[in-house]
Coordinates of C-alpha atoms in Angstrom, one line a residue:
X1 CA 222.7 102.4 103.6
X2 CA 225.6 100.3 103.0
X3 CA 228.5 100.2 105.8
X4 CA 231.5 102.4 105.0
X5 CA 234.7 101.0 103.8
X6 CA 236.9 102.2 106.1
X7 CA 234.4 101.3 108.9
X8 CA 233.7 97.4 107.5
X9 CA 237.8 96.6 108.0
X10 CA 237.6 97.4 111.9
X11 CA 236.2 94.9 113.8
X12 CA 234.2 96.0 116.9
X13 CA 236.3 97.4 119.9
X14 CA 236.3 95.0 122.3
X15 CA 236.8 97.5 125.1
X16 CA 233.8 99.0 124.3
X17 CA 232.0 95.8 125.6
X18 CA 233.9 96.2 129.0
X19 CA 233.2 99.8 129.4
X20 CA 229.5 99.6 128.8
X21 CA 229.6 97.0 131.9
X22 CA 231.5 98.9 133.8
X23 CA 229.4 102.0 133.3
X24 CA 226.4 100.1 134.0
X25 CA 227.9 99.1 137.7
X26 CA 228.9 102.4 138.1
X27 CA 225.7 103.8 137.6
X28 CA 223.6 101.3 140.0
X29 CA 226.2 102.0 142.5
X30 CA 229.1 99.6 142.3
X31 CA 232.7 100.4 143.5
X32 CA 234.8 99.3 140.2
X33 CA 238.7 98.9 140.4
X34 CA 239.6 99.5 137.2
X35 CA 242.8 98.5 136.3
X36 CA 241.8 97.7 132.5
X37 CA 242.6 101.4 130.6
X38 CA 246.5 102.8 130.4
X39 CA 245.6 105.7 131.6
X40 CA 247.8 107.0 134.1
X41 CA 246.4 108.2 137.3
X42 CA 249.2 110.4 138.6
X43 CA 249.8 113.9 138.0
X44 CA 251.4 115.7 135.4
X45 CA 255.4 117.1 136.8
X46 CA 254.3 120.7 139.0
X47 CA 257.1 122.6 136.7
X48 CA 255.4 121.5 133.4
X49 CA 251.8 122.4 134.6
X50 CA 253.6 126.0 135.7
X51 CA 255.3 126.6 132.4
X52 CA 251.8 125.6 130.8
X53 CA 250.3 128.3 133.0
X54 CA 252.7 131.3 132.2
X55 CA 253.1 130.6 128.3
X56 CA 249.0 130.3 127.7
X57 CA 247.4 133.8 126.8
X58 CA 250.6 135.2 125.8
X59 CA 250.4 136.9 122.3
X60 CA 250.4 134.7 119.2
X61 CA 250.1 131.6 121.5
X62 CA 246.8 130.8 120.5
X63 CA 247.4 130.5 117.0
X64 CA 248.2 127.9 114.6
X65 CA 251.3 126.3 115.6
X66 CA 254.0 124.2 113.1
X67 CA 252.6 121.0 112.3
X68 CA 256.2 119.2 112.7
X69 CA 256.4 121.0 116.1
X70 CA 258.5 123.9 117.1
X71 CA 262.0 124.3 117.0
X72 CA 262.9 124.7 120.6
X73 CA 260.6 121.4 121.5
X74 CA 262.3 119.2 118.5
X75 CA 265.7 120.6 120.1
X76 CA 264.5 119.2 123.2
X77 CA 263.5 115.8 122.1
X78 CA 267.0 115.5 119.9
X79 CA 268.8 116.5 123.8
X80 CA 267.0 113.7 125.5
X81 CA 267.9 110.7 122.6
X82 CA 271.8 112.0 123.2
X83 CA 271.5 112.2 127.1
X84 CA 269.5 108.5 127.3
X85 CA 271.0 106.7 124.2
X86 CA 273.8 108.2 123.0
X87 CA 271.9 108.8 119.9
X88 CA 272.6 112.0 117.8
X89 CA 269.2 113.7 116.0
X90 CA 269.0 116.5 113.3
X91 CA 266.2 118.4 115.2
X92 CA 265.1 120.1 111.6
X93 CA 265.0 116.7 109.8
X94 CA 264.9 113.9 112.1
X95 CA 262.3 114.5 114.9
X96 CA 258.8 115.4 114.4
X97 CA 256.8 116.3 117.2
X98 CA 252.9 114.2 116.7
X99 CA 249.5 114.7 118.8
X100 CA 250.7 111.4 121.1
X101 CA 252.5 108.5 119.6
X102 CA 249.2 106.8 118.4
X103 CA 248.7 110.0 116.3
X104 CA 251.8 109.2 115.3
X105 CA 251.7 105.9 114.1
X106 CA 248.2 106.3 112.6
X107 CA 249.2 109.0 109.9
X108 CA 252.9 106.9 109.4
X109 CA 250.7 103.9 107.9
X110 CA 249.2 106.1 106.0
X111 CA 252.3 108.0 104.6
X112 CA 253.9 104.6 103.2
X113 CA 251.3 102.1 103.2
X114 CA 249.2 101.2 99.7
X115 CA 246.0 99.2 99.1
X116 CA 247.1 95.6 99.7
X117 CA 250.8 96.1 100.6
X118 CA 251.7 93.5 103.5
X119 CA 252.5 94.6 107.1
X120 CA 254.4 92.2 109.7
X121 CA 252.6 92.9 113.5
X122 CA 253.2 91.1 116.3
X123 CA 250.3 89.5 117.8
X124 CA 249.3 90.2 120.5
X125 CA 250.0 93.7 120.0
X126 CA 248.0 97.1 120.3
X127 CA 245.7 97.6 118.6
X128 CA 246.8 100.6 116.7
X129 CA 249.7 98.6 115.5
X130 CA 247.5 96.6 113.0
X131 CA 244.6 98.8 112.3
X132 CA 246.4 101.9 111.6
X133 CA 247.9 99.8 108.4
X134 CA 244.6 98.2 108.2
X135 CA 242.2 101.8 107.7
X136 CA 245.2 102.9 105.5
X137 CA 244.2 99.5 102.8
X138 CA 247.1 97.5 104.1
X139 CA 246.9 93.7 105.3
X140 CA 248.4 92.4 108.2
X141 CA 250.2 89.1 108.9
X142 CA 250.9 88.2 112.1
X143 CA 254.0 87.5 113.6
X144 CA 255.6 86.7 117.4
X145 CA 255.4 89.4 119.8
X146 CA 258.5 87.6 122.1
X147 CA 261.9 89.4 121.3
X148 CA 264.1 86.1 121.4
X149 CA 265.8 84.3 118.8
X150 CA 262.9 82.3 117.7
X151 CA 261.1 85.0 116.5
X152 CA 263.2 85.4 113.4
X153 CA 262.3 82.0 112.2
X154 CA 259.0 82.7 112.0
X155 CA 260.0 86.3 110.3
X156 CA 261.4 84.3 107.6
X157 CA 258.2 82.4 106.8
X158 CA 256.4 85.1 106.8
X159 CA 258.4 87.1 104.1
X160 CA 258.7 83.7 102.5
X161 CA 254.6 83.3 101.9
X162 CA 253.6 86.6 101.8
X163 CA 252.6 88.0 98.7
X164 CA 253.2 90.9 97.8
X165 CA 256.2 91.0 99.8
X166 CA 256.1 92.8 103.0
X167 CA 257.0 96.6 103.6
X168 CA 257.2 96.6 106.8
X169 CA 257.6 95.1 110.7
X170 CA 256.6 96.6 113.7
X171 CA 258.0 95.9 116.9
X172 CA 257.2 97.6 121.2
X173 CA 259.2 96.8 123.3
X174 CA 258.7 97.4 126.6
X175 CA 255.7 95.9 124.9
X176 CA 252.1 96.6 125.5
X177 CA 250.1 94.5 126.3
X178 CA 253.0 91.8 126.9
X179 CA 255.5 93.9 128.6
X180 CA 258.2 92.1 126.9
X181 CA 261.7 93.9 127.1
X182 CA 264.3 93.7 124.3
X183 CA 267.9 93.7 124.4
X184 CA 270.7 95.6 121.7
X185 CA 271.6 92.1 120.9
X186 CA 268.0 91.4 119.6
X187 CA 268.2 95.1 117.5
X188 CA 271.2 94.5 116.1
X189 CA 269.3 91.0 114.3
X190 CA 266.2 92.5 113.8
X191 CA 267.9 95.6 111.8
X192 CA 270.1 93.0 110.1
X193 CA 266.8 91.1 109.0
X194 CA 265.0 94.7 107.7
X195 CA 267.8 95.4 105.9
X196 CA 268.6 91.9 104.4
X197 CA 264.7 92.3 103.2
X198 CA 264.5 95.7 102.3
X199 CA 262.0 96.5 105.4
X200 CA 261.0 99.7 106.9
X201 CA 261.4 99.2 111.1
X202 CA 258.7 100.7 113.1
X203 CA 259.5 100.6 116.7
X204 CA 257.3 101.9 119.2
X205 CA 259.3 103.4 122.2
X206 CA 256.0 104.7 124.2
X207 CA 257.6 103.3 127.5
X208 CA 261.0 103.5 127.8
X209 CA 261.2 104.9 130.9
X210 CA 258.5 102.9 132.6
X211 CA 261.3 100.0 134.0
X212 CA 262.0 98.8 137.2
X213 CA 265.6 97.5 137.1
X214 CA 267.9 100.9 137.3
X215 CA 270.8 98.7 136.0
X216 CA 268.7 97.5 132.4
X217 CA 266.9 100.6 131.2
X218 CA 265.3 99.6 128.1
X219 CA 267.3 100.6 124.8
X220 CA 266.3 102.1 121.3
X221 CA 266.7 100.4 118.0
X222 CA 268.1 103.4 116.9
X223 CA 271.5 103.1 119.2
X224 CA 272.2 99.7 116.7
X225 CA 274.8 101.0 113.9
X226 CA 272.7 101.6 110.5
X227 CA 269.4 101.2 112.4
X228 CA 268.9 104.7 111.0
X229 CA 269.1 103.9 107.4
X230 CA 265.4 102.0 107.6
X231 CA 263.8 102.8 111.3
X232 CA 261.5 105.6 112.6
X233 CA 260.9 105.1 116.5
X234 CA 257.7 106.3 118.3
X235 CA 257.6 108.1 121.5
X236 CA 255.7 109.5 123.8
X237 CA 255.1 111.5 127.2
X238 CA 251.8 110.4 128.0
X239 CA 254.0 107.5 130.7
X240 CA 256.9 109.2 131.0
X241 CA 255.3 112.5 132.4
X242 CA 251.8 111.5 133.1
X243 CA 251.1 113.8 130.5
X244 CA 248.2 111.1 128.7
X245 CA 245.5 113.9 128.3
X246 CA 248.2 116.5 126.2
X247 CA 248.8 114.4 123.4
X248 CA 252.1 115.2 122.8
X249 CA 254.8 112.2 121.4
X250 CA 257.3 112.4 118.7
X251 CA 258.9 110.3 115.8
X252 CA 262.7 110.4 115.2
X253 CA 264.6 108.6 112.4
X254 CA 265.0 108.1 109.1
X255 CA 264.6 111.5 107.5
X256 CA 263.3 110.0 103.9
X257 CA 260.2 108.3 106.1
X258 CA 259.7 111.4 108.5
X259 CA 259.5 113.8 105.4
X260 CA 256.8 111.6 104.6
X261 CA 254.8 111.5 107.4
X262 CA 255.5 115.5 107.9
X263 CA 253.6 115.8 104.6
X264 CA 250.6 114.0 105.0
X265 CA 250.5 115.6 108.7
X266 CA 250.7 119.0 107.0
X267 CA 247.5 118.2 105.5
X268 CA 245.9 117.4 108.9
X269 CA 246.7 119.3 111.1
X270 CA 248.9 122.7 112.5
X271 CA 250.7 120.9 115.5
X272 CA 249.4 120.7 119.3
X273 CA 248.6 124.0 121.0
X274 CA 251.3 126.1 121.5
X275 CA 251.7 126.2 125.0
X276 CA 251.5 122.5 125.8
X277 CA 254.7 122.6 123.0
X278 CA 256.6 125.1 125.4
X279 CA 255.5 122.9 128.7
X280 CA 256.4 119.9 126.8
X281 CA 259.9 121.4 126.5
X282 CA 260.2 122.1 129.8
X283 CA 259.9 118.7 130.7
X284 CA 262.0 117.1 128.4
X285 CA 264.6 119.8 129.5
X286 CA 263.8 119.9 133.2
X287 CA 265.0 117.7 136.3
X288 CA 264.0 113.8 136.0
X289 CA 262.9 113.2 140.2
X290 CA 259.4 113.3 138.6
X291 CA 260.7 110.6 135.9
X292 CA 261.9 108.6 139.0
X293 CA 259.1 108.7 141.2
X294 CA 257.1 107.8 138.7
X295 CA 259.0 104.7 138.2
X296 CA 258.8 104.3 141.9
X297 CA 255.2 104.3 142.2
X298 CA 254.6 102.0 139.9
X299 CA 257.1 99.4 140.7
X300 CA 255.8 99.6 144.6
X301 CA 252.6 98.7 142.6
X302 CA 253.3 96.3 140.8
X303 CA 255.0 94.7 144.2
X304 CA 251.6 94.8 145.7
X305 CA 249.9 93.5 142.7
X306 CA 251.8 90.3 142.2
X307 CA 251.8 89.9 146.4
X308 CA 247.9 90.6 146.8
X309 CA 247.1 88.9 143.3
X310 CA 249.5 85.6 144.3
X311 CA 247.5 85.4 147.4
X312 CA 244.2 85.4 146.3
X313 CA 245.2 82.6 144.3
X314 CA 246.0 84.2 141.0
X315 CA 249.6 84.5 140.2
X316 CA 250.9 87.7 138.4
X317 CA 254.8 87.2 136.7
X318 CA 256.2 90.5 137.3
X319 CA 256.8 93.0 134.8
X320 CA 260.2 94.3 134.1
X321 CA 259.0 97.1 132.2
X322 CA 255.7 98.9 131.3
X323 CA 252.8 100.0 133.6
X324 CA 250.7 96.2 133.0
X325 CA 251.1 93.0 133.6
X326 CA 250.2 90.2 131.2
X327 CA 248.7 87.7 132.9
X328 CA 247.2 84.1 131.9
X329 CA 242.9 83.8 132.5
X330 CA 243.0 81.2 135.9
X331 CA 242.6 77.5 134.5
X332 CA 239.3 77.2 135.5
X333 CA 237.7 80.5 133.5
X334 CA 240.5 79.7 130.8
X335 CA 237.6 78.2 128.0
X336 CA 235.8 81.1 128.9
X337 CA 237.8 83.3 127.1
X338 CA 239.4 86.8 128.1
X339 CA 236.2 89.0 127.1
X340 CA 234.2 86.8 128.8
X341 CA 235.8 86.4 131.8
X342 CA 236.6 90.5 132.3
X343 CA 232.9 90.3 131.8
X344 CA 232.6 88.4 134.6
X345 CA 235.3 90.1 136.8
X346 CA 233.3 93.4 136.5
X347 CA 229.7 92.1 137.3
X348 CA 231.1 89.4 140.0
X349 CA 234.2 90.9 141.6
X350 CA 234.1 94.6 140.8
X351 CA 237.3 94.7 139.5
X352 CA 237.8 95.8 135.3
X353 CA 240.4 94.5 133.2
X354 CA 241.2 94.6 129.7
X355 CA 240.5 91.4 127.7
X356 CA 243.3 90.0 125.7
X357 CA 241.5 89.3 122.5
X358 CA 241.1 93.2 122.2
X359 CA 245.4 93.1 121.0
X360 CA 245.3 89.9 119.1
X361 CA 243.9 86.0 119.0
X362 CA 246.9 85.0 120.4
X363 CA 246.2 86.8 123.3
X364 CA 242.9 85.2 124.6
X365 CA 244.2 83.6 127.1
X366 CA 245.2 86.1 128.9
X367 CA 244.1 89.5 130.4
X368 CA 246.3 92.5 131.1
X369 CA 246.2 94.6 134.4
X370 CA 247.3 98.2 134.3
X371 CA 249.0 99.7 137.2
X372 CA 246.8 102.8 137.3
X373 CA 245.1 102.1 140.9
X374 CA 247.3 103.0 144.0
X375 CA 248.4 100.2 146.2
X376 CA 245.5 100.1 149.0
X377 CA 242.7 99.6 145.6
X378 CA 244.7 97.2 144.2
X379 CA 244.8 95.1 147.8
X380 CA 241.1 95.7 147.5
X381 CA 241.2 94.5 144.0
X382 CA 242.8 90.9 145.3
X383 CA 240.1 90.9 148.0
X384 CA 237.5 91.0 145.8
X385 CA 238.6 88.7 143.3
X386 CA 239.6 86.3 146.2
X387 CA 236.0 86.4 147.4
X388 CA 234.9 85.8 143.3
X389 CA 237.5 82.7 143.2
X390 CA 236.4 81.0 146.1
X391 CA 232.9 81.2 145.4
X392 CA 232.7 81.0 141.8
X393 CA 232.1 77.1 141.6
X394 CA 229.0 77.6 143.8
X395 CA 227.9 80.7 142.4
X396 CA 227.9 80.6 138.5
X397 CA 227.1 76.7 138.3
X398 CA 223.2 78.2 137.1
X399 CA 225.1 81.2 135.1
X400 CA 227.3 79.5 132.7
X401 CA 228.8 76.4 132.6
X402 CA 232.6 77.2 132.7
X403 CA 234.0 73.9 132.0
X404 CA 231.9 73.9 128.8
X405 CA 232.2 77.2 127.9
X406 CA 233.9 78.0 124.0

């Protein structure tokens, strides 16, 4: 039987190589840091899991819910973008509430993306960012992931030799993998440039409140004047709440695109279970100490990370923003490349990271580390990989020849 269609555009998930090593160490017994997976480790806010609690088993909660999310939650999500960026929302027309902001994303593509229409993605990006357009027929050009002036250069090529002419751009910043942070000043030219080419601006927002300087929280796109008139801008509270496992995120913009995605979801699905709606309220209503101590977990983290890492003899730049930090392979595994060498890192150091080339070629020379290990496994972590470095000349010369390796 011939491969699908859908299934011969995806290329396999890199991850997946990882995780089968890891779960093979697991199972013989092996103690794996795993700092490779987003997937945050700390609980969900005690007043959310309580609201959660008392709404579930009421009557009518366990029917279908509204696909674009109920009132009182869109309310909620239109209260937050006015509190944080001074940005006013219709909550009837401009916020949908989606099953996390991959969800999201996924089911925007395929609202406004045609067999062979041209997306711009940066690269190295996630993954969803590219295949999403990809399973929906589209084809992807790459473009610079770095929000500084020289990225619009390259934009201009890119329109320039594209054919058919391209539909959309999509831009994260705080960025995963890259945790690259953009300022208004960059907006206000990147809106300028999707106007000036007719482009719809697709800006995921997943971490926005994952920062570690109080005085530069990261903006929205949507705060620029006239941003509206071409972006939608994905969120989500899977960081923001530790909320990964609920699946609840939103998109808020232009209402012309969210009308579009809130049809095609209408033929999907009825909207997240009522009660994590009502507890998702809550949050987005409730105090914020949860918001900051998550912010000052991770940044005591990432303190540790680039300390421990530095001295083991692998130096981490910190992060501004995000919970990961981008980091360059070591010279000495660099030909190795970045699935490779996580291959290594799991089977010789116990530690599990997530290879670069899973977001992008241009990311192969790096890995990235999530911050989703509290501070004594991550000093364990820079043990380990310390005892790896040291040895590794001695130890893999009959394994692999690194300075060979392509």
């Amino acid at each position: 039987m011939n491969e699908f269609h859908r299934i011969r555009r995806l290329p396999p998930y890199v991850f997946e190589q990882v995780n089968k090593i890891k779960a093979k160490a697991r199972a013989a017994g092996a103690d794996i840091i795993d700092l490779g997976m987003g997937n945050p480790d700390l609980p969900a806010p005690k007043h959310v899991i309580e609201k959660l609690i008392e709404t579930a088993g009421k009557p009518r909660t366990d029917r279908y819910s509204a696909s674009k999310g109920i009132g009182g939650l869109r309310r909620a999500q239109a209260g937050y973008y006015e509190r944080r960026f001074g940005v006013k929302l219709n909550p009837d027309t401009q916020v949908i509430a989606t099953l996390g902001s991959k969800e999201g994303f996924a089911n925007m593509a395929q609202a406004i993306c045609g067999p062979g229409d041209v997306v711009l993605v940066p690269n190295p990006s996630y993954p969803i960012h590219a295949f999403g357009f990809l399973m929906a027929g589209g084809v992807i050009r790459s473009v610079p992931a770095e929000p500084t002036p020289a990225m619009f250069p390259a934009l201009e090529r890119a329109m320039m030799h594209s054919v058919p002419k391209p539909i959309a751009l999509v831009v994260c910043y705080p960025s995963n993998p890259t945790a690259y942070v953009a300022d208004l000043d960059f907006y206000r030219d990147l809106v300028a440039f999707a106007k000036k080419h007719e482009l719809i601006l697709l800006s995921d927002l997943a971490y926005a409140e994952v920062y570690f300087d109080d005085a530069k929280p990261p903006p929205s796109v949507l705060q620029v004047p006239g941003a509206m008139d071409v972006t939608v801008e994905f969120t989500s509270m899977s960081k923001t709440f530790s909320m990964a496992g609920w699946r609840m995120g939103f998109a808020v913009g232009n209402e012309r695109l969210l009308a579009a995605l809130a049809r095609v979801k209408s033929y999907l699905d009825y909207g997240a279970y009522t009660p994590i709606q009502v507890a998702a309220t809550a949050a987005l209503n409730g105090p914020e100490d949860c918001i900051h101590e998550m912010r000052s977990v991770y940044r005591q983290r990432r303190d540790v990370m680039v300390e421990s890492f530095g001295k083991a003899g692998w130096e981490i730049p910190p992060p501004e923003a995000s919970m990961f930090a981008w980091v360059q392979i070591p010279e000495k595994f660099r030909p190795l490349g970045s699935l490779e060498f996580s291959k290594l890192l799991v089977e010789k150091a116990d530690v599990a990271v997530a290879p670069g080339i899973g977001f992008g070629e241009h990311g192969d020379d790096y890995v990235r580390l999530a911050l989703v290990e509290n501070e004594q496994r991550i000093r364990q972590a820079a043990r380990s990989l310390k005892k790896f470095f040291d040895t590794a000349d001695t130890t893999l010369h009959n394994v692999i020849d690194i300075k060979r390796a392509v």
